[in-house]
Tab-separated table of C-alpha atoms in Angstrom:
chain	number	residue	atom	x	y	z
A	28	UNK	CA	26.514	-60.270	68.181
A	29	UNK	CA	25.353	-56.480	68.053
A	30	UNK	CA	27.116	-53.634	68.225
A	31	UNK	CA	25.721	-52.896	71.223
A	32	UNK	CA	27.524	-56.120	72.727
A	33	UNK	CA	30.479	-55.516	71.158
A	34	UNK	CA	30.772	-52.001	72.771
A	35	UNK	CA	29.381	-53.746	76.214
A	36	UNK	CA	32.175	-56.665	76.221
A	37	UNK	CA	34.519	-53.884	75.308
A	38	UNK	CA	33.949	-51.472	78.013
A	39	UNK	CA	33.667	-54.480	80.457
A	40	UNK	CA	37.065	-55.326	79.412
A	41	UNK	CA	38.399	-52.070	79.770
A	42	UNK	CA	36.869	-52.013	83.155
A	43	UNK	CA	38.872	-55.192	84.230
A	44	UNK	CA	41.890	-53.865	83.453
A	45	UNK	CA	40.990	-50.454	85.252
A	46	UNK	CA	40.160	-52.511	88.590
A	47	UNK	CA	43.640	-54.700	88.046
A	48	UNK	CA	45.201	-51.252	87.895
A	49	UNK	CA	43.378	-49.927	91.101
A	50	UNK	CA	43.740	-52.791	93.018
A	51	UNK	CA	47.578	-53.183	92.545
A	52	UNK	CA	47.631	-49.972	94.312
A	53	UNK	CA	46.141	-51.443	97.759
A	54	UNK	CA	49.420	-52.078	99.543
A	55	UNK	CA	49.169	-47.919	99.828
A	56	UNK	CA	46.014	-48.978	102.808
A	57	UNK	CA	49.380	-49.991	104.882
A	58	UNK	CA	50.582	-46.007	104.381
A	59	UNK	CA	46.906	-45.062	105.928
A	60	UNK	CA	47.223	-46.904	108.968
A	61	UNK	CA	50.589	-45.529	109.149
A	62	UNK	CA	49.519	-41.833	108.849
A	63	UNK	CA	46.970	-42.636	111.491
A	64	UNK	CA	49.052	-43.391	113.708
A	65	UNK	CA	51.045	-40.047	113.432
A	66	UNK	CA	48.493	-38.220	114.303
A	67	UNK	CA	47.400	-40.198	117.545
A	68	UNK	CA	51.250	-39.108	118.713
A	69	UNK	CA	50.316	-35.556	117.388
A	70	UNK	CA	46.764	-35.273	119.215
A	71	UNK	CA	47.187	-37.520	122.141
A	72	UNK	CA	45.403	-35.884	125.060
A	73	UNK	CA	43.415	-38.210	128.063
A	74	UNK	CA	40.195	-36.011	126.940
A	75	UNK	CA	40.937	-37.005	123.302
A	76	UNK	CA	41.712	-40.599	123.680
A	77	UNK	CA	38.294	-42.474	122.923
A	78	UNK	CA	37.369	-40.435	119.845
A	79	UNK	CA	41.078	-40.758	118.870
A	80	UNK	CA	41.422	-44.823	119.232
A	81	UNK	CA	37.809	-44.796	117.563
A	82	UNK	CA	38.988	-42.806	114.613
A	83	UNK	CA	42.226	-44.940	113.966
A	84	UNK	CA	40.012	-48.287	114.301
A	85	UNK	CA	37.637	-47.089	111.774
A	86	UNK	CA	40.881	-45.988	109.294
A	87	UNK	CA	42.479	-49.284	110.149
A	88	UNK	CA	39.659	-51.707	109.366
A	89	UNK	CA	39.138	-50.064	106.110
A	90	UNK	CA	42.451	-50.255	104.934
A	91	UNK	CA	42.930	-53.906	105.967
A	92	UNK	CA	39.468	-54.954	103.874
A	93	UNK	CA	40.575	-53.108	100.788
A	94	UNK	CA	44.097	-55.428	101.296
A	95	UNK	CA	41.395	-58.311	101.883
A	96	UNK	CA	39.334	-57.683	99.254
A	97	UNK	CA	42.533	-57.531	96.843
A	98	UNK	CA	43.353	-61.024	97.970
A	99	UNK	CA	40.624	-62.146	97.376
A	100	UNK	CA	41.032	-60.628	93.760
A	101	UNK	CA	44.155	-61.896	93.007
A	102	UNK	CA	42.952	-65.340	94.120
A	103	UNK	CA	40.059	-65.409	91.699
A	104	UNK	CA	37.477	-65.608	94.601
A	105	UNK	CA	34.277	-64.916	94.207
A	106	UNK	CA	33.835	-66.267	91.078
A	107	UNK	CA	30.907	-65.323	90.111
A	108	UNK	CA	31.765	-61.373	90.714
A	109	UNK	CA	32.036	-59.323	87.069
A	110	UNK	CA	34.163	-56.484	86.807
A	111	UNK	CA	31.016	-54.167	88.116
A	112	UNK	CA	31.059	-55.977	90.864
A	113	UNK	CA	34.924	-55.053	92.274
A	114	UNK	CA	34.176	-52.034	90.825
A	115	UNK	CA	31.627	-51.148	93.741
A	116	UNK	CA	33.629	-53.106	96.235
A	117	UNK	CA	36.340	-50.861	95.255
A	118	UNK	CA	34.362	-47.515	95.369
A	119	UNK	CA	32.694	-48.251	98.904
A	120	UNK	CA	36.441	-48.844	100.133
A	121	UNK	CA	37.571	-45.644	98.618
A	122	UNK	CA	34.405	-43.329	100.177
A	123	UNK	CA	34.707	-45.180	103.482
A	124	UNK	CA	38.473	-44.478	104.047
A	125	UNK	CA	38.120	-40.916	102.767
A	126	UNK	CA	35.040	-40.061	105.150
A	127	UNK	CA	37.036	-41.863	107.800
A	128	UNK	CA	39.977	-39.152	106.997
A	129	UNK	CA	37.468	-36.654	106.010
A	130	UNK	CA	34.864	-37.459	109.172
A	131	UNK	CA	38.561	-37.497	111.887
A	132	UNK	CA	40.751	-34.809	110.323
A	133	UNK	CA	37.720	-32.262	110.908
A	134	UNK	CA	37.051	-32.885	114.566
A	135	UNK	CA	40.504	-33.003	115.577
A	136	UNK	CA	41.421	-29.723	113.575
A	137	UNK	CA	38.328	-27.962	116.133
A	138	UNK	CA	40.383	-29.944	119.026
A	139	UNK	CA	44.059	-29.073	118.476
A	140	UNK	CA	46.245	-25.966	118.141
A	141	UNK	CA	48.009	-24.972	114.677
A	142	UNK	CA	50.744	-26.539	115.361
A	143	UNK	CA	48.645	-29.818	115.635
A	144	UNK	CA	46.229	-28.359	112.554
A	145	UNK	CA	49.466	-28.115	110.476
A	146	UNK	CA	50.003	-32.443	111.375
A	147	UNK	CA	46.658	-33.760	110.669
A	148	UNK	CA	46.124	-31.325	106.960
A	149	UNK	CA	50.029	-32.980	106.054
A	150	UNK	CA	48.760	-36.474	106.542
A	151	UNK	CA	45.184	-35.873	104.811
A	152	UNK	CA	47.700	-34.354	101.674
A	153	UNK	CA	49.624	-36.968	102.042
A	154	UNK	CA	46.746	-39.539	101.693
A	155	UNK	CA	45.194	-37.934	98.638
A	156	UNK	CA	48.738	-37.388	97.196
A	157	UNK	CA	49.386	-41.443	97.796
A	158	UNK	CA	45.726	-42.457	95.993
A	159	UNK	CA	45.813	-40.295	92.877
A	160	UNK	CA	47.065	-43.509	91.150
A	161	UNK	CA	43.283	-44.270	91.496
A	162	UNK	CA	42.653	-41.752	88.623
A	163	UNK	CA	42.695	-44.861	86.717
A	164	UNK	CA	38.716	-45.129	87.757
A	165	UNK	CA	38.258	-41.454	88.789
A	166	UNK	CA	34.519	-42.532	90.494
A	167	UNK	CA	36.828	-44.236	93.658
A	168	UNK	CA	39.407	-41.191	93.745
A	169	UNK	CA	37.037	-38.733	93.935
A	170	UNK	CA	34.572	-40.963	96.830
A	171	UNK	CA	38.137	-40.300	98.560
A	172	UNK	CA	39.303	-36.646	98.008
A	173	UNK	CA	36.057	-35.344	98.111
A	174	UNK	CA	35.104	-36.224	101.376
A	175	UNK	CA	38.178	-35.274	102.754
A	176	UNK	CA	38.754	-31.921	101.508
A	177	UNK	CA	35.152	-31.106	102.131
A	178	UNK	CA	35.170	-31.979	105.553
A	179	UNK	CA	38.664	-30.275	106.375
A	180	UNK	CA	37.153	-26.759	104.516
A	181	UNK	CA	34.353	-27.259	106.977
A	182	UNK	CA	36.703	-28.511	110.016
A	183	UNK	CA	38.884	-24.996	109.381
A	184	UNK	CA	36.657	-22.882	108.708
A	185	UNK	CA	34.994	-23.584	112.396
A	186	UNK	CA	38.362	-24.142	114.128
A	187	UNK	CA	38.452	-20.650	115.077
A	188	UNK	CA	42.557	-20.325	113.687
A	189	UNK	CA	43.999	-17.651	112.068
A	190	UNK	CA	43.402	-17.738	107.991
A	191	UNK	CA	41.145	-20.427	109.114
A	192	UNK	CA	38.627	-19.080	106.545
A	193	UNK	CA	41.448	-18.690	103.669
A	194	UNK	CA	42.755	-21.926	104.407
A	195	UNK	CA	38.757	-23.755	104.074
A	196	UNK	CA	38.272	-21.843	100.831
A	197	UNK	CA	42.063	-23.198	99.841
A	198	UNK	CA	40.648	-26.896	100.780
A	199	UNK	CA	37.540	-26.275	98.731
A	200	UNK	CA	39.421	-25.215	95.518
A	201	UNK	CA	42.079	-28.171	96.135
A	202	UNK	CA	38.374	-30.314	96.158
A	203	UNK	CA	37.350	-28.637	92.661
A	204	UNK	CA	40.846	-28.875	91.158
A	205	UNK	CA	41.958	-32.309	92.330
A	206	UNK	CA	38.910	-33.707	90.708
A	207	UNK	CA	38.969	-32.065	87.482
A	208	UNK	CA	42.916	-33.214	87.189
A	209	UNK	CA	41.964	-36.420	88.212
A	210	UNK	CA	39.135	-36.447	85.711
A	211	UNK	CA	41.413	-35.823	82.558
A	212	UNK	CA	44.194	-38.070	83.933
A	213	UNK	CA	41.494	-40.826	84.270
A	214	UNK	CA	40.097	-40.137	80.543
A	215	UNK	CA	43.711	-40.747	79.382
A	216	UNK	CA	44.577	-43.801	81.395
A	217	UNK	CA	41.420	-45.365	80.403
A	218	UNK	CA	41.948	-44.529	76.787
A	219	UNK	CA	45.974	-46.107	77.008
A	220	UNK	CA	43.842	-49.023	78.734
A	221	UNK	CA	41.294	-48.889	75.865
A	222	UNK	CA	44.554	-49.054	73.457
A	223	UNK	CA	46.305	-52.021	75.394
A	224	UNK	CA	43.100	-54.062	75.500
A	225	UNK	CA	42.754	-53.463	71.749
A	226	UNK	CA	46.379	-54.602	70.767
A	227	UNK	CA	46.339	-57.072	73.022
A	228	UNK	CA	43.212	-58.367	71.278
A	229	UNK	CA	44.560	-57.822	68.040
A	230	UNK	CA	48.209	-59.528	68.611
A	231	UNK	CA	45.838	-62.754	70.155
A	232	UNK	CA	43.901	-63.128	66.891
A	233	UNK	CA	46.881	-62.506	64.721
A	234	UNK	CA	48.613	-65.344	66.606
A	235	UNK	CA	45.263	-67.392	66.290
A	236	UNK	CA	45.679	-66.909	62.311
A	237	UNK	CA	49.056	-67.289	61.950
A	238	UNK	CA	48.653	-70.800	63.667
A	239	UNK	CA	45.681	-71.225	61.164
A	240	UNK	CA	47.854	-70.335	58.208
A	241	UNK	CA	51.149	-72.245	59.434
A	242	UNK	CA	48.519	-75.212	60.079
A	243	UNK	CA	47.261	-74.529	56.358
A	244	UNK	CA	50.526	-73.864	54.775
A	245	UNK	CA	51.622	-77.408	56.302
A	246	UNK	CA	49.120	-79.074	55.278
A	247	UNK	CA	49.268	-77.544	51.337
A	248	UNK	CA	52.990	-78.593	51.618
A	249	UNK	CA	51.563	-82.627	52.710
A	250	UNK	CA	49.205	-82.140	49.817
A	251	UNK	CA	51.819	-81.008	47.331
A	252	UNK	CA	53.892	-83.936	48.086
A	253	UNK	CA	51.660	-86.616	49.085
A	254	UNK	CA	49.518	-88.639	46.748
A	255	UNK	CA	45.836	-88.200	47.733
A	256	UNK	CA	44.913	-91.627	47.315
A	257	UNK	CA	47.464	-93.904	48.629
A	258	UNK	CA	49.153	-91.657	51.389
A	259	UNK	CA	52.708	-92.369	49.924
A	260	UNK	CA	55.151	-89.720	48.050
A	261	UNK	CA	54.037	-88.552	44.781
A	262	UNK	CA	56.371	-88.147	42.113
A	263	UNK	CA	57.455	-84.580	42.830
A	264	UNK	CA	58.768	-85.706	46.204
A	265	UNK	CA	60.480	-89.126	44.893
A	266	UNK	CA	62.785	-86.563	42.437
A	267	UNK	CA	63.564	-84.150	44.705
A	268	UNK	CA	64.073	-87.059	47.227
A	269	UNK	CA	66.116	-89.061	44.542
A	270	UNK	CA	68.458	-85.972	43.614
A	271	UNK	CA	69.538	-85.434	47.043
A	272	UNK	CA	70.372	-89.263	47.388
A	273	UNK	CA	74.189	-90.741	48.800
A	274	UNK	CA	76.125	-92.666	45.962
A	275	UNK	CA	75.282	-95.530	47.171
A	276	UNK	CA	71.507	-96.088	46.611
A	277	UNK	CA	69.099	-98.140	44.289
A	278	UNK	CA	65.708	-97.635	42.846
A	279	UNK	CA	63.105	-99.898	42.623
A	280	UNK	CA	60.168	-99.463	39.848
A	281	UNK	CA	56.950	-101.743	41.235
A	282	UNK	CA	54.378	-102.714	39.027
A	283	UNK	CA	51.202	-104.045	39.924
A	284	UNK	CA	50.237	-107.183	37.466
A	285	UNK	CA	47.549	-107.774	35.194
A	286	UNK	CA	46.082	-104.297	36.923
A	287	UNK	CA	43.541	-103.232	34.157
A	288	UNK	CA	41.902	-106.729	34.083
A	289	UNK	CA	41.485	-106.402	38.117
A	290	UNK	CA	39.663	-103.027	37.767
A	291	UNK	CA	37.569	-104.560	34.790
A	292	UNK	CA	36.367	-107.755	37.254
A	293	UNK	CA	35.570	-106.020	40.588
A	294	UNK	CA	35.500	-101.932	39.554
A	295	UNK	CA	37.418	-98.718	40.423
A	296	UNK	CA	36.482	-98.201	43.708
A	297	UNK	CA	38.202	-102.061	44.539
A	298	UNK	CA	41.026	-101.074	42.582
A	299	UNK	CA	41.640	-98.547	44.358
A	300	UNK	CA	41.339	-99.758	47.808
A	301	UNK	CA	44.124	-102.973	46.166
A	302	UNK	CA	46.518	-100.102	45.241
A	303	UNK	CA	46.350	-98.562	49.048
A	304	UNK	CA	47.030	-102.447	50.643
A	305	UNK	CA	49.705	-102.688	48.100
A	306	UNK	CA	51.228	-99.336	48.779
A	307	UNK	CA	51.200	-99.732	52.749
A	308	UNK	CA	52.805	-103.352	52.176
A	309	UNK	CA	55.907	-101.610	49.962
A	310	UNK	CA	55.741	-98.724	52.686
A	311	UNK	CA	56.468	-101.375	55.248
A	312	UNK	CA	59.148	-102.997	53.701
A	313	UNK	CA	60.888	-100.160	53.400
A	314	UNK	CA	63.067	-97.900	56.627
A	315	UNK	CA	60.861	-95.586	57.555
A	316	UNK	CA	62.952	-91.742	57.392
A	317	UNK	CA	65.387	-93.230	55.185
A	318	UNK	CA	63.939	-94.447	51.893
A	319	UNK	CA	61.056	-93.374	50.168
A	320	UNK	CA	58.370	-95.272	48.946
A	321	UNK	CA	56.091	-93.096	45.725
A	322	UNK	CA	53.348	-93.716	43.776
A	323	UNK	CA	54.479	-92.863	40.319
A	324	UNK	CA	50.897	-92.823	38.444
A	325	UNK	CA	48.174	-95.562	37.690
A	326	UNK	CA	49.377	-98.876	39.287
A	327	UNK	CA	53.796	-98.447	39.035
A	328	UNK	CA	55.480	-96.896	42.240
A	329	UNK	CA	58.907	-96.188	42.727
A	330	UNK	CA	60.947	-96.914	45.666
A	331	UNK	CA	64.473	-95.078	46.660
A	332	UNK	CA	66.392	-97.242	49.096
A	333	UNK	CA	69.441	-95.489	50.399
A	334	UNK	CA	73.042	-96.618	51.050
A	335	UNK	CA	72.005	-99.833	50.116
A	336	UNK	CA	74.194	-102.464	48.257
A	337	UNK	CA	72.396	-104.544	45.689
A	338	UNK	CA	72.522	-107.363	47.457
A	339	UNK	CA	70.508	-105.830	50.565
A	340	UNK	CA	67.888	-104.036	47.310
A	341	UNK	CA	67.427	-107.601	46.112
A	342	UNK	CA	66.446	-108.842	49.751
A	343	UNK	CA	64.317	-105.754	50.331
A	344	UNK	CA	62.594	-106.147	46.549
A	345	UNK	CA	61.946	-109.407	47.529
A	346	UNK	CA	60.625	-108.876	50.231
A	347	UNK	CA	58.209	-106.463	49.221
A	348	UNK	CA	57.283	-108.693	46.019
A	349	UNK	CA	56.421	-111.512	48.990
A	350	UNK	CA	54.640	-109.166	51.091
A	351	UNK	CA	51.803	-107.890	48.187
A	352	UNK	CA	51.490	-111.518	47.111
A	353	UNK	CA	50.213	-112.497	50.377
A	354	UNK	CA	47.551	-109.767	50.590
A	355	UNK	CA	44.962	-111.514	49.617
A	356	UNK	CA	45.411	-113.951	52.232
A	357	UNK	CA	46.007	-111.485	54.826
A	358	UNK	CA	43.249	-108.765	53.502
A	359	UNK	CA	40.602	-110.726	52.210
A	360	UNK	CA	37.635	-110.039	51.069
A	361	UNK	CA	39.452	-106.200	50.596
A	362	UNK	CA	41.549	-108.009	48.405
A	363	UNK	CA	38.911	-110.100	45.700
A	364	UNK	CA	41.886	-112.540	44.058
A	365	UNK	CA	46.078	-112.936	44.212
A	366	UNK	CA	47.404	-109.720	43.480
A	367	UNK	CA	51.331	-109.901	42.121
A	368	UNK	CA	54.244	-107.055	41.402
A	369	UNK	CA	56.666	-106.995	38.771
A	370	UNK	CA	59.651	-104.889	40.015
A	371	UNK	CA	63.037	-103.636	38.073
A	372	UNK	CA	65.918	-102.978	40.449
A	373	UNK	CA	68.687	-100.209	39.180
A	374	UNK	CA	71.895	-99.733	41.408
A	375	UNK	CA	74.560	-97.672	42.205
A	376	UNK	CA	77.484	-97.808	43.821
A	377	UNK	CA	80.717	-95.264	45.207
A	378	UNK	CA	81.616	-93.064	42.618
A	379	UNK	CA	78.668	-91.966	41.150
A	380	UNK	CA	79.265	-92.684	37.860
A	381	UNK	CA	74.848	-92.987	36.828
A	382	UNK	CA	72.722	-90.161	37.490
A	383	UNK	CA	69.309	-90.946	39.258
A	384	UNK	CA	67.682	-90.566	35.260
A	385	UNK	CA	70.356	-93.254	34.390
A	386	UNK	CA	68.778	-95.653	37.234
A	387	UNK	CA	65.217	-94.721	36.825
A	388	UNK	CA	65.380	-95.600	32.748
A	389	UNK	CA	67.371	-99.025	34.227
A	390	UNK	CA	64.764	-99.865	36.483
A	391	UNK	CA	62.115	-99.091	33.961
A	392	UNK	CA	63.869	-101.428	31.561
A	393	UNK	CA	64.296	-104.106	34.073
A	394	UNK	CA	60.601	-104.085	35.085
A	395	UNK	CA	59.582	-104.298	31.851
A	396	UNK	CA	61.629	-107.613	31.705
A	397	UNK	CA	60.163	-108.697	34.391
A	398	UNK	CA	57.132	-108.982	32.990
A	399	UNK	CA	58.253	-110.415	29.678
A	400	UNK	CA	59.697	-113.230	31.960
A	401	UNK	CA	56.738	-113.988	33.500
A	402	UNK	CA	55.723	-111.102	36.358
A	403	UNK	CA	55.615	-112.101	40.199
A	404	UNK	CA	59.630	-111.360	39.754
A	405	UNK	CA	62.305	-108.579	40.757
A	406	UNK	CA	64.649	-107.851	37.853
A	407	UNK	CA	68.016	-106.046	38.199
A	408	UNK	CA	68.938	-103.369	34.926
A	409	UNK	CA	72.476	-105.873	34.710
A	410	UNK	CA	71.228	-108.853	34.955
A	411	UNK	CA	67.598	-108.947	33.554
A	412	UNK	CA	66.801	-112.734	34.050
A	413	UNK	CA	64.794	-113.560	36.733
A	414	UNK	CA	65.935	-113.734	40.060
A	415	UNK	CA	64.577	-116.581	42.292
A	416	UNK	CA	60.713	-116.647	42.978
A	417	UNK	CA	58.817	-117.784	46.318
């Protein structure tokens, strides 16, 4: 995108938020019909009546399509209109109603006395005193003021009333000065508009990034703690995990038999896919939000099962030994030939007596047992002969 684009989208921005701004001021058309019908009670005259119903009709209609048109607005409808678009809407309304003012106040101030005169130039004040909101986008105040206080300057100075004259040049200069005010007022709304649409802008995309970076940051944390290939915990989560475990607890050290010689016969790439079916299998043995199942390095996880007796570790070790030997039933061909786990079991019970380096060096000695027994067996660190095999 150019500059040119950027500065086009911005300004058309800008521009929506001037015409929100100008059309929140619309219930004000009610105060129009209101002041119109003042002066119908001021002027009322049989000889007056047709141009005076005619007059109030014209302010009347106006006012109710500029409350219309800001329904429509508000609703969304028409879709298809841009910013431009209710910004002409918005400046026909405005030079309408002030013509209708401007067109009416003159040819009742050549029809009335000065008592009447001093009614109908109240009202017209009152009406440009009401709009000057619309400084906001000065183009639709001035199609209002302008018209008015040009045609009253001409309705005076023909009225034949004393300080007629004065008063038309007073209307003219109120003309010059009201739009030069409303000029400057205008440049500095717009430019607090300008300053909104830019912070809001800015607080949208900082949001955006701080979503980005909390996403990121969460992820990084996953990635810190997760190990990339299998999905488990890596070994810097299974300590901090393992610290923070109850007294009663055990750990389990898994290791995958005969590992090397798989990777020799049927490569890395189906080694690696054996370790991910045997993680998932230990992962499902296990309570998911209660213990933790890691992947220590090469083929050996360790598993923390918490508040556990060792009766209930046995069943679960068992379990889990069970579970990976069936893989190759349940997985095959992923799985080329009978894949087995040798796994030392370390307790410990109320008291706390070991630390979770005293159970992690038991399990470590019990698996090691468990494979000088024969692997396809769950050791305990107390008893290291084999426990019962499916």
């Amino acid at each position: 995108m150019t500059q040119a684009d950027g500065n086009r989208g911005e300004a058309a921005d800008v521009l929506a938020l001037q015409m929100d701004a100008l059309y929140k001021a619309a219930p004000a058309s009610i105060l129009s019909i209101s002041g119109a019908l003042m002066a119908i009670f001021a002027y009322w005259s049989p000889d007056l009546k047709f141009g005076l119903i005619l007059w109030v009709g014209c302010v009347s209609t106006v006012a109710l399509l500029h409350l219309a048109g800001t329904a429509l607005r508000a609703s969304g409808r028409p879709v298809r209109w841009t910013p431009v678009s209710w910004a002409r809407v918005a400046s026909a309304i405005y030079f309408a109603s002030g013509l209708s003012w401007g067109v009416g106040g003159a040819w009742m101030l050549g029809h009335g006395n000065e008592q009447q005169a001093l009614v109908i130039c109240c009202l017209a004040m009152g009406a440009v005193t009401v709009t000057f909101p619309a400084v906001v986008y000065a183009p639709a105040y001035n199609l209002f003021q302008v018209p008015i206080f040009f045609m009253f300057a001409i309705g005076l100075a023909t009225s034949g009333m004393e300080f007629g004259a004065l008063l038309s040049i007073a209307s003219g200069l109120l003309c010059i000065f009201a739009a030069i005010i409303g000029q400057g007022m205008g440049s500095q709304l717009v430019l607090a508009l300008r300053l909104y649409d830019e912070n809001r802008k800015l607080a949208e995309e900082l949001q955006v990034r701080g979503a980005a970076l909390e996403a990121a940051n969460r992820e990084l944390r996953i990635q810190s703690l997760t190990d990339p290939l299998t999905g488990v915990a890596n070994r810097r989560q299974l300590m901090s995990f393992a610290r923070a475990a109850p007294e009663r607890c055990a750990v389990l050290i898994v290791d995958v038999d005969h590992f090397k010689a798989y990777n020799d016969s049927f490569g890395h790439a189906e080694g690696d896919a054996c370790l991910v079916l045997v993680a998932a299998e230990l992962q499902a043995s296990a309570r998911p939000g209660v213990d933790l199942v890691a992947r220590q390095g090469g083929e050996e996880f360790a598993i923390v099962l918490v508040d556990v007796d060792e009766d209930t570790a046995q069943t679960v070790a068992q379990q889990m030994r069970s579970n990976v030997e069936m893989l190759s039933d349940a997985h095959s061909p992923a799985i080329k030939r009978t894949v087995t786990v040798s796994i030392g079991l370390a307790c410990r019970g109320p008291g706390r007596h070991r630390t979770i380096a005293d159970l992690m060096a038991d399990a470590d000695s019990a698996v090691y047992e468990a494979k000088r027994s024969g692997r396809n067996r769950v050791c305990t660190s107390a008893a290291p002969s084999q426990i019962a095999v499916a």
